[in-house]
């Protein structure tokens, strides 16, 4: 028996100790979508302007926190690691730097798969992929003030693999079900991609003449005079100069709590850099969970679907490490490393950040992972358009990263957001369950 239509009867039964779920079969679905906020700690679940404002500003500060982690710890540790392994700049950007800066997307994907069991993880990966390709190209092209000549080989190589990852993900999402062998295929493809990178210079030698030391990371970060690696004292005791403007002094005051906490909890990059890198990735994962939680609260209060939050705000927030690292290396003159970091992060996001949690979920539950949003498949297919457009832009400018590429990328990113969000709003048929009214028992069951 199922009492699903009479709200007064449902309320009467609950008042006498019976819940709506007691009269539903296990395979019966709600006629509304359960908000992802129920899967996070039981705080600030009531709609409130105050909680919305608090969570919004906390999220903004956590984005600053992410930027500091990346700038002061993650990028320097990547530099030391890649120098030790004698990698080329483009391979370093497409592998270690891409994997490290994708820690937020990986953690959000695990949260979306195992905790919220919704689309916020997939939406974040898809939105982050577009952000990495277009927004990072826009930032590096417009705001760095550097016109960088890129090498056509790594851009073509990583774009080709990015296209393969998009086509594979589109096929996986086509029936809105993800099986274990589909998720395993994603991991296998990334393994092939890494093997190809290991033999990259040999593959290049078959197509063109290479100089033996071309683009190798031959600058020791420990001994360089420009932008030296900071010690604990440098982090904690650094103060603004007296002649600095009040804006810089205020910005220093805002950042200092995060700088102090990181300095006290993360070993200096000048010590054992592998431990520094590990702690930095842990910090990024923790911050990503908090950002996911706070932005879920904001989206719930405003009435924004989880998938749209993932495509927009959360995607941009979790891509802060990629933005900062790409900006830094572009300013240093390594434009190929910046773009390979952006594109390589997308390949890592699709193959690993989605494939790994999906595979574990399938093996643990013994069933396929269900994708709720129908339009995410189409949105994923649209990634092909952005990838081809960016590559054609680079080809038309003879692989020069400058303002032309930057403005084209920025315009394309704005158009993508408008189209994808409109599709989500049009195709969303279920309303969000009112956990403070008719479906308040869901709130209680989640506790």
CSV table of C-alpha atoms in Angstrom, one decimal:
chain,number,residue,atom,x,y,z
A,1,UNK,CA,0.0,0.0,0.0
A,2,UNK,CA,1.3,3.5,-0.8
A,3,UNK,CA,-0.2,6.7,0.6
A,4,UNK,CA,1.5,9.1,-1.8
A,5,UNK,CA,-1.1,11.7,-2.8
A,6,UNK,CA,-2.8,12.9,0.4
A,7,UNK,CA,-0.5,15.4,2.2
A,8,UNK,CA,-2.8,15.7,5.3
A,9,UNK,CA,-2.8,11.9,5.7
A,10,UNK,CA,1.0,11.8,5.4
A,11,UNK,CA,1.3,14.5,8.1
A,12,UNK,CA,-1.1,12.6,10.3
A,13,UNK,CA,0.8,9.4,10.0
A,14,UNK,CA,4.1,11.1,10.8
A,15,UNK,CA,2.6,12.7,13.8
A,16,UNK,CA,1.7,9.3,15.2
A,17,UNK,CA,5.2,7.8,14.6
A,18,UNK,CA,4.8,6.6,11.0
A,19,UNK,CA,6.9,7.9,8.1
A,20,UNK,CA,6.1,8.2,4.5
A,21,UNK,CA,8.8,5.7,3.7
A,22,UNK,CA,7.0,3.1,5.8
A,23,UNK,CA,4.3,2.9,3.2
A,24,UNK,CA,6.4,2.8,0.1
A,25,UNK,CA,7.9,-0.1,-1.6
A,26,UNK,CA,11.7,-0.1,-2.0
A,27,UNK,CA,11.7,0.3,-5.8
A,28,UNK,CA,9.2,3.2,-5.8
A,29,UNK,CA,10.7,6.6,-6.7
A,30,UNK,CA,9.9,10.0,-5.4
A,31,UNK,CA,8.2,12.4,-7.7
A,32,UNK,CA,10.9,15.0,-6.8
A,33,UNK,CA,14.7,15.1,-6.8
A,34,UNK,CA,16.3,14.8,-3.3
A,35,UNK,CA,18.6,17.8,-2.7
A,36,UNK,CA,22.3,17.0,-2.3
A,37,UNK,CA,22.4,19.0,0.9
A,38,UNK,CA,21.1,16.0,2.8
A,39,UNK,CA,24.3,14.1,2.2
A,40,UNK,CA,26.4,16.7,4.0
A,41,UNK,CA,26.7,17.4,7.8
A,42,UNK,CA,23.4,18.4,9.4
A,43,UNK,CA,24.2,22.1,9.6
A,44,UNK,CA,22.5,25.1,7.9
A,45,UNK,CA,19.9,22.9,6.1
A,46,UNK,CA,17.1,25.4,6.7
A,47,UNK,CA,16.8,28.0,4.0
A,48,UNK,CA,18.2,31.3,5.4
A,49,UNK,CA,19.7,34.4,3.9
A,50,UNK,CA,22.3,34.5,6.7
A,51,UNK,CA,23.5,31.0,6.0
A,52,UNK,CA,23.6,31.7,2.3
A,53,UNK,CA,25.7,34.8,2.7
A,54,UNK,CA,28.0,33.1,5.2
A,55,UNK,CA,28.6,30.0,3.0
A,56,UNK,CA,29.2,32.2,0.0
A,57,UNK,CA,31.9,34.3,1.6
A,58,UNK,CA,33.5,31.2,3.2
A,59,UNK,CA,33.6,29.6,-0.3
A,60,UNK,CA,35.3,32.7,-1.7
A,61,UNK,CA,37.9,32.6,1.0
A,62,UNK,CA,38.5,28.9,0.4
A,63,UNK,CA,39.2,29.7,-3.2
A,64,UNK,CA,41.9,32.1,-2.0
A,65,UNK,CA,43.1,29.3,0.3
A,66,UNK,CA,43.3,27.0,-2.8
A,67,UNK,CA,45.3,29.6,-4.7
A,68,UNK,CA,47.8,30.0,-1.9
A,69,UNK,CA,48.3,26.2,-1.6
A,70,UNK,CA,49.0,26.0,-5.3
A,71,UNK,CA,51.2,29.1,-5.5
A,72,UNK,CA,53.4,28.5,-2.4
A,73,UNK,CA,53.5,24.7,-2.2
A,74,UNK,CA,52.0,22.7,-5.1
A,75,UNK,CA,53.8,24.4,-8.1
A,76,UNK,CA,57.2,24.6,-6.3
A,77,UNK,CA,57.0,20.9,-5.4
A,78,UNK,CA,56.1,20.0,-9.0
A,79,UNK,CA,59.1,22.0,-10.2
A,80,UNK,CA,61.5,20.1,-7.9
A,81,UNK,CA,60.0,16.8,-8.8
A,82,UNK,CA,60.1,17.4,-12.6
A,83,UNK,CA,63.7,18.8,-12.3
A,84,UNK,CA,64.7,15.6,-10.5
A,85,UNK,CA,63.2,13.4,-13.2
A,86,UNK,CA,64.5,15.6,-16.1
A,87,UNK,CA,61.1,16.0,-17.8
A,88,UNK,CA,60.3,18.3,-20.6
A,89,UNK,CA,58.0,21.2,-19.7
A,90,UNK,CA,55.0,20.0,-21.8
A,91,UNK,CA,55.2,16.4,-20.4
A,92,UNK,CA,55.5,17.8,-16.8
A,93,UNK,CA,52.5,19.9,-17.4
A,94,UNK,CA,50.4,17.1,-18.8
A,95,UNK,CA,51.3,14.6,-16.1
A,96,UNK,CA,52.4,15.5,-12.6
A,97,UNK,CA,51.2,19.1,-12.6
A,98,UNK,CA,47.9,18.1,-14.3
A,99,UNK,CA,47.3,15.3,-11.8
A,100,UNK,CA,48.2,17.4,-8.7
A,101,UNK,CA,46.0,20.4,-9.7
A,102,UNK,CA,43.1,18.0,-10.4
A,103,UNK,CA,42.9,16.9,-6.8
A,104,UNK,CA,39.8,19.0,-6.2
A,105,UNK,CA,38.0,17.5,-9.1
A,106,UNK,CA,38.9,14.0,-8.0
A,107,UNK,CA,37.7,14.6,-4.5
A,108,UNK,CA,34.4,16.2,-5.7
A,109,UNK,CA,33.9,13.2,-8.0
A,110,UNK,CA,34.3,10.9,-5.0
A,111,UNK,CA,31.8,13.0,-3.0
A,112,UNK,CA,29.3,13.0,-5.9
A,113,UNK,CA,29.6,9.3,-6.4
A,114,UNK,CA,29.7,7.9,-2.8
A,115,UNK,CA,28.2,10.7,-0.7
A,116,UNK,CA,25.6,12.8,-2.6
A,117,UNK,CA,25.1,10.1,-5.2
A,118,UNK,CA,24.1,12.8,-7.6
A,119,UNK,CA,25.4,14.6,-10.7
A,120,UNK,CA,27.5,17.3,-9.0
A,121,UNK,CA,30.7,15.3,-9.6
A,122,UNK,CA,30.0,14.7,-13.3
A,123,UNK,CA,28.8,18.3,-13.8
A,124,UNK,CA,31.9,19.6,-12.1
A,125,UNK,CA,34.2,17.5,-14.3
A,126,UNK,CA,32.4,18.6,-17.5
A,127,UNK,CA,32.3,22.3,-16.4
A,128,UNK,CA,35.9,22.1,-15.2
A,129,UNK,CA,37.0,20.7,-18.6
A,130,UNK,CA,35.5,23.6,-20.4
A,131,UNK,CA,37.0,26.1,-17.8
A,132,UNK,CA,40.4,24.5,-18.1
A,133,UNK,CA,40.5,24.7,-21.9
A,134,UNK,CA,38.9,28.1,-22.5
A,135,UNK,CA,39.1,30.1,-19.3
A,136,UNK,CA,42.7,29.3,-18.6
A,137,UNK,CA,43.6,30.1,-22.2
A,138,UNK,CA,41.7,33.4,-21.8
A,139,UNK,CA,43.6,34.2,-18.5
A,140,UNK,CA,47.0,33.3,-19.9
A,141,UNK,CA,46.4,35.1,-23.1
A,142,UNK,CA,44.8,38.3,-21.8
A,143,UNK,CA,46.1,38.9,-18.3
A,144,UNK,CA,49.7,37.7,-18.2
A,145,UNK,CA,50.9,40.3,-20.7
A,146,UNK,CA,53.1,37.6,-22.3
A,147,UNK,CA,52.9,36.5,-26.0
A,148,UNK,CA,54.1,32.9,-25.9
A,149,UNK,CA,55.1,30.9,-29.0
A,150,UNK,CA,53.8,27.4,-28.4
A,151,UNK,CA,55.2,24.1,-29.8
A,152,UNK,CA,52.6,22.5,-32.1
A,153,UNK,CA,53.5,18.9,-31.1
A,154,UNK,CA,52.4,18.8,-27.5
A,155,UNK,CA,49.3,20.8,-28.1
A,156,UNK,CA,48.3,18.5,-31.0
A,157,UNK,CA,49.1,15.4,-28.9
A,158,UNK,CA,47.2,16.4,-25.8
A,159,UNK,CA,44.2,17.8,-27.8
A,160,UNK,CA,43.9,14.4,-29.7
A,161,UNK,CA,43.8,12.5,-26.4
A,162,UNK,CA,41.4,15.0,-25.0
A,163,UNK,CA,39.1,14.4,-27.9
A,164,UNK,CA,39.4,10.6,-27.3
A,165,UNK,CA,38.4,11.1,-23.7
A,166,UNK,CA,35.4,13.2,-24.6
A,167,UNK,CA,34.2,10.6,-27.2
A,168,UNK,CA,34.7,7.8,-24.6
A,169,UNK,CA,32.8,9.7,-21.9
A,170,UNK,CA,30.0,10.6,-24.3
A,171,UNK,CA,29.6,6.9,-25.1
A,172,UNK,CA,29.6,6.0,-21.4
A,173,UNK,CA,26.9,8.5,-20.5
A,174,UNK,CA,24.7,7.7,-23.5
A,175,UNK,CA,22.4,5.4,-21.7
A,176,UNK,CA,22.7,7.3,-18.3
A,177,UNK,CA,24.2,4.1,-16.8
A,178,UNK,CA,27.9,3.5,-16.0
A,179,UNK,CA,29.0,-0.2,-15.8
A,180,UNK,CA,32.2,-1.5,-14.3
A,181,UNK,CA,33.7,-2.4,-17.7
A,182,UNK,CA,33.0,1.1,-19.0
A,183,UNK,CA,34.7,2.8,-16.0
A,184,UNK,CA,37.6,0.3,-16.3
A,185,UNK,CA,38.0,1.3,-20.0
A,186,UNK,CA,38.6,4.9,-18.9
A,187,UNK,CA,41.4,3.8,-16.6
A,188,UNK,CA,43.0,1.6,-19.3
A,189,UNK,CA,43.0,4.5,-21.8
A,190,UNK,CA,44.8,6.8,-19.3
A,191,UNK,CA,47.4,4.1,-18.8
A,192,UNK,CA,47.9,4.0,-22.6
A,193,UNK,CA,48.2,7.8,-22.6
A,194,UNK,CA,50.9,7.7,-19.9
A,195,UNK,CA,52.9,5.0,-21.8
A,196,UNK,CA,52.8,7.2,-24.9
A,197,UNK,CA,54.1,10.1,-22.9
A,198,UNK,CA,57.0,8.0,-21.6
A,199,UNK,CA,58.1,7.4,-25.2
A,200,UNK,CA,57.1,10.9,-26.4
A,201,UNK,CA,60.5,12.0,-27.5
A,202,UNK,CA,61.0,8.8,-29.5
A,203,UNK,CA,57.7,9.4,-31.2
A,204,UNK,CA,58.6,13.0,-31.9
A,205,UNK,CA,62.0,11.9,-33.4
A,206,UNK,CA,60.0,9.9,-36.0
A,207,UNK,CA,58.2,13.0,-37.1
A,208,UNK,CA,60.7,15.8,-36.8
A,209,UNK,CA,64.3,16.6,-35.8
A,210,UNK,CA,64.8,17.2,-32.0
A,211,UNK,CA,67.6,18.9,-30.1
A,212,UNK,CA,68.8,16.6,-27.3
A,213,UNK,CA,68.1,19.1,-24.5
A,214,UNK,CA,65.1,20.9,-26.1
A,215,UNK,CA,62.6,22.1,-23.5
A,216,UNK,CA,64.1,20.0,-20.7
A,217,UNK,CA,63.6,21.4,-17.1
A,218,UNK,CA,67.2,22.2,-16.5
A,219,UNK,CA,66.8,25.0,-13.9
A,220,UNK,CA,67.2,23.9,-10.3
A,221,UNK,CA,64.5,25.5,-8.2
A,222,UNK,CA,66.6,25.3,-5.1
A,223,UNK,CA,69.4,27.5,-6.5
A,224,UNK,CA,67.6,30.0,-8.6
A,225,UNK,CA,67.7,33.7,-7.6
A,226,UNK,CA,64.4,34.8,-9.2
A,227,UNK,CA,61.4,33.6,-7.2
A,228,UNK,CA,63.3,31.5,-4.8
A,229,UNK,CA,61.6,28.8,-2.8
A,230,UNK,CA,60.2,30.1,0.5
A,231,UNK,CA,61.1,28.8,4.0
A,232,UNK,CA,58.8,28.7,7.0
A,233,UNK,CA,60.2,32.0,8.2
A,234,UNK,CA,59.6,33.6,4.8
A,235,UNK,CA,55.9,32.6,5.0
A,236,UNK,CA,55.2,33.6,8.6
A,237,UNK,CA,57.3,36.7,8.9
A,238,UNK,CA,56.8,38.3,5.5
A,239,UNK,CA,55.0,41.7,5.9
A,240,UNK,CA,53.9,44.3,3.4
A,241,UNK,CA,56.4,47.0,2.6
A,242,UNK,CA,55.6,50.5,4.1
A,243,UNK,CA,55.4,52.0,0.7
A,244,UNK,CA,52.8,49.5,-0.5
A,245,UNK,CA,49.3,50.8,-1.2
A,246,UNK,CA,46.5,50.2,1.2
A,247,UNK,CA,44.9,47.7,-1.2
A,248,UNK,CA,48.0,45.5,-1.0
A,249,UNK,CA,48.1,45.8,2.8
A,250,UNK,CA,44.4,44.8,3.1
A,251,UNK,CA,45.0,41.9,0.7
A,252,UNK,CA,47.9,40.8,2.8
A,253,UNK,CA,45.8,40.9,6.0
A,254,UNK,CA,43.1,38.8,4.3
A,255,UNK,CA,45.5,36.2,3.1
A,256,UNK,CA,47.7,36.0,6.2
A,257,UNK,CA,45.4,33.6,8.2
A,258,UNK,CA,45.5,31.1,5.4
A,259,UNK,CA,49.3,31.6,4.9
A,260,UNK,CA,49.9,31.1,8.6
A,261,UNK,CA,47.8,27.9,8.8
A,262,UNK,CA,49.5,26.4,5.8
A,263,UNK,CA,53.0,27.3,7.0
A,264,UNK,CA,52.3,25.6,10.4
A,265,UNK,CA,50.8,22.4,8.8
A,266,UNK,CA,52.8,22.0,5.6
A,267,UNK,CA,56.5,21.3,5.4
A,268,UNK,CA,58.6,23.9,3.5
A,269,UNK,CA,59.2,23.0,-0.1
A,270,UNK,CA,62.9,23.4,0.6
A,271,UNK,CA,62.8,20.3,2.9
A,272,UNK,CA,61.4,16.9,1.8
A,273,UNK,CA,59.3,18.2,-1.2
A,274,UNK,CA,57.4,14.9,-1.6
A,275,UNK,CA,55.9,15.3,1.8
A,276,UNK,CA,55.1,18.9,1.0
A,277,UNK,CA,53.3,17.8,-2.1
A,278,UNK,CA,51.3,15.1,-0.3
A,279,UNK,CA,50.2,17.5,2.4
A,280,UNK,CA,49.3,20.2,-0.2
A,281,UNK,CA,47.1,17.6,-2.1
A,282,UNK,CA,45.4,16.7,1.2
A,283,UNK,CA,44.7,20.3,1.9
A,284,UNK,CA,43.3,20.7,-1.6
A,285,UNK,CA,41.0,17.7,-1.1
A,286,UNK,CA,39.7,19.0,2.3
A,287,UNK,CA,39.1,22.5,0.9
A,288,UNK,CA,37.3,21.0,-2.0
A,289,UNK,CA,34.9,19.1,0.3
A,290,UNK,CA,34.2,22.2,2.2
A,291,UNK,CA,33.7,24.2,-1.0
A,292,UNK,CA,31.3,21.4,-2.3
A,293,UNK,CA,29.4,21.6,1.0
A,294,UNK,CA,29.1,25.4,1.2
A,295,UNK,CA,28.2,25.9,-2.5
A,296,UNK,CA,25.6,23.1,-2.2
A,297,UNK,CA,24.0,25.1,0.6
A,298,UNK,CA,24.1,28.3,-1.5
A,299,UNK,CA,22.6,26.5,-4.5
A,300,UNK,CA,19.9,24.9,-2.3
A,301,UNK,CA,18.9,28.3,-0.8
A,302,UNK,CA,18.9,30.0,-4.2
A,303,UNK,CA,17.2,27.1,-6.0
A,304,UNK,CA,20.0,26.2,-8.4
A,305,UNK,CA,20.1,22.5,-9.5
A,306,UNK,CA,23.2,20.5,-8.5
A,307,UNK,CA,24.3,19.9,-12.1
A,308,UNK,CA,24.2,23.7,-12.9
A,309,UNK,CA,26.2,24.4,-9.7
A,310,UNK,CA,28.8,21.9,-10.9
A,311,UNK,CA,28.9,23.3,-14.4
A,312,UNK,CA,29.5,26.9,-13.2
A,313,UNK,CA,30.6,28.0,-9.8
A,314,UNK,CA,32.0,24.7,-8.5
A,315,UNK,CA,33.8,24.0,-11.7
A,316,UNK,CA,35.5,27.4,-11.6
A,317,UNK,CA,36.4,27.0,-7.9
A,318,UNK,CA,38.0,23.6,-8.2
A,319,UNK,CA,40.0,24.8,-11.2
A,320,UNK,CA,41.7,27.5,-9.3
A,321,UNK,CA,44.9,25.4,-9.0
A,322,UNK,CA,45.1,25.0,-12.8
A,323,UNK,CA,44.5,28.7,-13.3
A,324,UNK,CA,47.2,29.7,-10.8
A,325,UNK,CA,49.8,27.2,-12.0
A,326,UNK,CA,49.2,28.0,-15.7
A,327,UNK,CA,49.4,31.7,-15.0
A,328,UNK,CA,52.7,31.3,-13.2
A,329,UNK,CA,54.4,29.1,-15.8
A,330,UNK,CA,53.1,31.4,-18.6
A,331,UNK,CA,54.6,34.4,-16.9
A,332,UNK,CA,57.9,32.5,-16.8
A,333,UNK,CA,57.7,31.9,-20.6
A,334,UNK,CA,56.6,28.3,-20.6
A,335,UNK,CA,53.3,28.6,-22.5
A,336,UNK,CA,53.3,25.0,-23.8
A,337,UNK,CA,53.5,23.8,-20.2
A,338,UNK,CA,50.5,26.0,-19.2
A,339,UNK,CA,48.3,24.8,-22.1
A,340,UNK,CA,49.4,21.1,-21.6
A,341,UNK,CA,48.5,21.5,-17.9
A,342,UNK,CA,45.0,22.7,-18.9
A,343,UNK,CA,44.4,20.0,-21.5
A,344,UNK,CA,46.2,17.3,-19.6
A,345,UNK,CA,44.1,18.1,-16.5
A,346,UNK,CA,40.9,17.5,-18.6
A,347,UNK,CA,42.2,14.1,-19.8
A,348,UNK,CA,43.0,13.2,-16.1
A,349,UNK,CA,39.6,14.4,-15.0
A,350,UNK,CA,37.7,12.3,-17.4
A,351,UNK,CA,39.8,9.1,-17.3
A,352,UNK,CA,40.8,9.1,-13.6
A,353,UNK,CA,38.5,11.5,-11.7
A,354,UNK,CA,35.4,9.9,-13.1
A,355,UNK,CA,36.7,6.4,-14.0
A,356,UNK,CA,38.2,5.6,-10.6
A,357,UNK,CA,35.2,6.4,-8.3
A,358,UNK,CA,32.8,4.9,-10.8
A,359,UNK,CA,34.7,1.6,-10.9
A,360,UNK,CA,35.0,1.4,-7.1
A,361,UNK,CA,31.2,2.2,-6.8
A,362,UNK,CA,30.3,-0.5,-9.3
A,363,UNK,CA,32.5,-3.1,-7.6
A,364,UNK,CA,31.3,-2.2,-4.1
A,365,UNK,CA,27.6,-1.9,-4.9
A,366,UNK,CA,27.5,-4.6,-7.6
A,367,UNK,CA,25.3,-2.4,-9.8
A,368,UNK,CA,25.8,0.3,-12.4
A,369,UNK,CA,26.1,4.0,-11.5
A,370,UNK,CA,23.0,6.0,-12.5
A,371,UNK,CA,23.4,9.4,-14.1
A,372,UNK,CA,20.3,11.5,-13.3
A,373,UNK,CA,20.8,14.4,-15.7
A,374,UNK,CA,19.8,13.6,-19.3
A,375,UNK,CA,21.4,16.7,-20.7
A,376,UNK,CA,24.9,16.0,-19.4
A,377,UNK,CA,25.5,13.7,-22.3
A,378,UNK,CA,24.7,16.4,-24.8
A,379,UNK,CA,26.8,18.9,-22.7
A,380,UNK,CA,29.7,16.5,-22.7
A,381,UNK,CA,29.4,16.1,-26.5
A,382,UNK,CA,29.7,19.9,-26.7
A,383,UNK,CA,33.2,19.7,-25.3
A,384,UNK,CA,34.2,18.5,-28.7
A,385,UNK,CA,33.2,21.8,-30.1
A,386,UNK,CA,35.3,23.7,-27.6
A,387,UNK,CA,38.3,21.5,-28.1
A,388,UNK,CA,38.3,21.9,-31.9
A,389,UNK,CA,37.6,25.6,-31.7
A,390,UNK,CA,40.6,26.2,-29.4
A,391,UNK,CA,42.9,24.1,-31.6
A,392,UNK,CA,41.8,25.8,-34.8
A,393,UNK,CA,42.4,29.2,-33.0
A,394,UNK,CA,45.9,28.1,-32.2
A,395,UNK,CA,46.5,26.9,-35.7
A,396,UNK,CA,45.1,30.1,-37.2
A,397,UNK,CA,47.5,32.2,-35.0
A,398,UNK,CA,50.4,29.8,-35.7
A,399,UNK,CA,50.4,28.5,-32.1
A,400,UNK,CA,50.9,31.9,-30.5
A,401,UNK,CA,49.3,32.3,-27.1
A,402,UNK,CA,48.2,36.0,-26.9
A,403,UNK,CA,45.3,38.3,-26.6
A,404,UNK,CA,43.6,37.0,-29.8
A,405,UNK,CA,43.4,33.5,-28.4
A,406,UNK,CA,42.5,34.8,-25.0
A,407,UNK,CA,39.5,36.9,-26.2
A,408,UNK,CA,38.2,34.1,-28.5
A,409,UNK,CA,38.4,31.6,-25.6
A,410,UNK,CA,36.6,33.9,-23.2
A,411,UNK,CA,33.8,34.5,-25.6
A,412,UNK,CA,33.4,30.8,-26.3
A,413,UNK,CA,33.3,30.0,-22.6
A,414,UNK,CA,30.5,32.5,-22.0
A,415,UNK,CA,28.5,31.1,-24.8
A,416,UNK,CA,29.0,27.5,-23.5
A,417,UNK,CA,27.8,28.5,-20.0
A,418,UNK,CA,24.7,30.1,-21.4
A,419,UNK,CA,23.8,27.1,-23.6
A,420,UNK,CA,24.6,24.4,-21.1
A,421,UNK,CA,22.7,26.1,-18.2
A,422,UNK,CA,19.7,26.7,-20.5
A,423,UNK,CA,19.6,23.0,-21.5
A,424,UNK,CA,19.7,22.0,-17.9
A,425,UNK,CA,16.8,24.3,-17.0
A,426,UNK,CA,14.7,23.2,-19.9
A,427,UNK,CA,15.2,19.4,-19.4
A,428,UNK,CA,14.9,19.4,-15.6
A,429,UNK,CA,11.4,18.0,-15.0
A,430,UNK,CA,11.5,17.1,-11.3
A,431,UNK,CA,11.1,19.7,-8.7
A,432,UNK,CA,13.4,19.7,-5.6
A,433,UNK,CA,11.9,17.9,-2.6
A,434,UNK,CA,10.8,20.3,0.1
A,435,UNK,CA,12.7,18.9,3.1
A,436,UNK,CA,11.2,21.5,5.4
A,437,UNK,CA,7.6,20.7,4.6
A,438,UNK,CA,6.1,17.7,2.9
A,439,UNK,CA,9.3,15.7,2.7
A,440,UNK,CA,10.7,16.6,6.1
A,441,UNK,CA,11.0,12.9,6.9
A,442,UNK,CA,13.9,12.8,4.4
A,443,UNK,CA,15.8,15.3,6.5
A,444,UNK,CA,15.2,13.2,9.6
A,445,UNK,CA,16.3,10.0,7.9
A,446,UNK,CA,19.5,11.6,6.8
A,447,UNK,CA,20.5,12.4,10.3
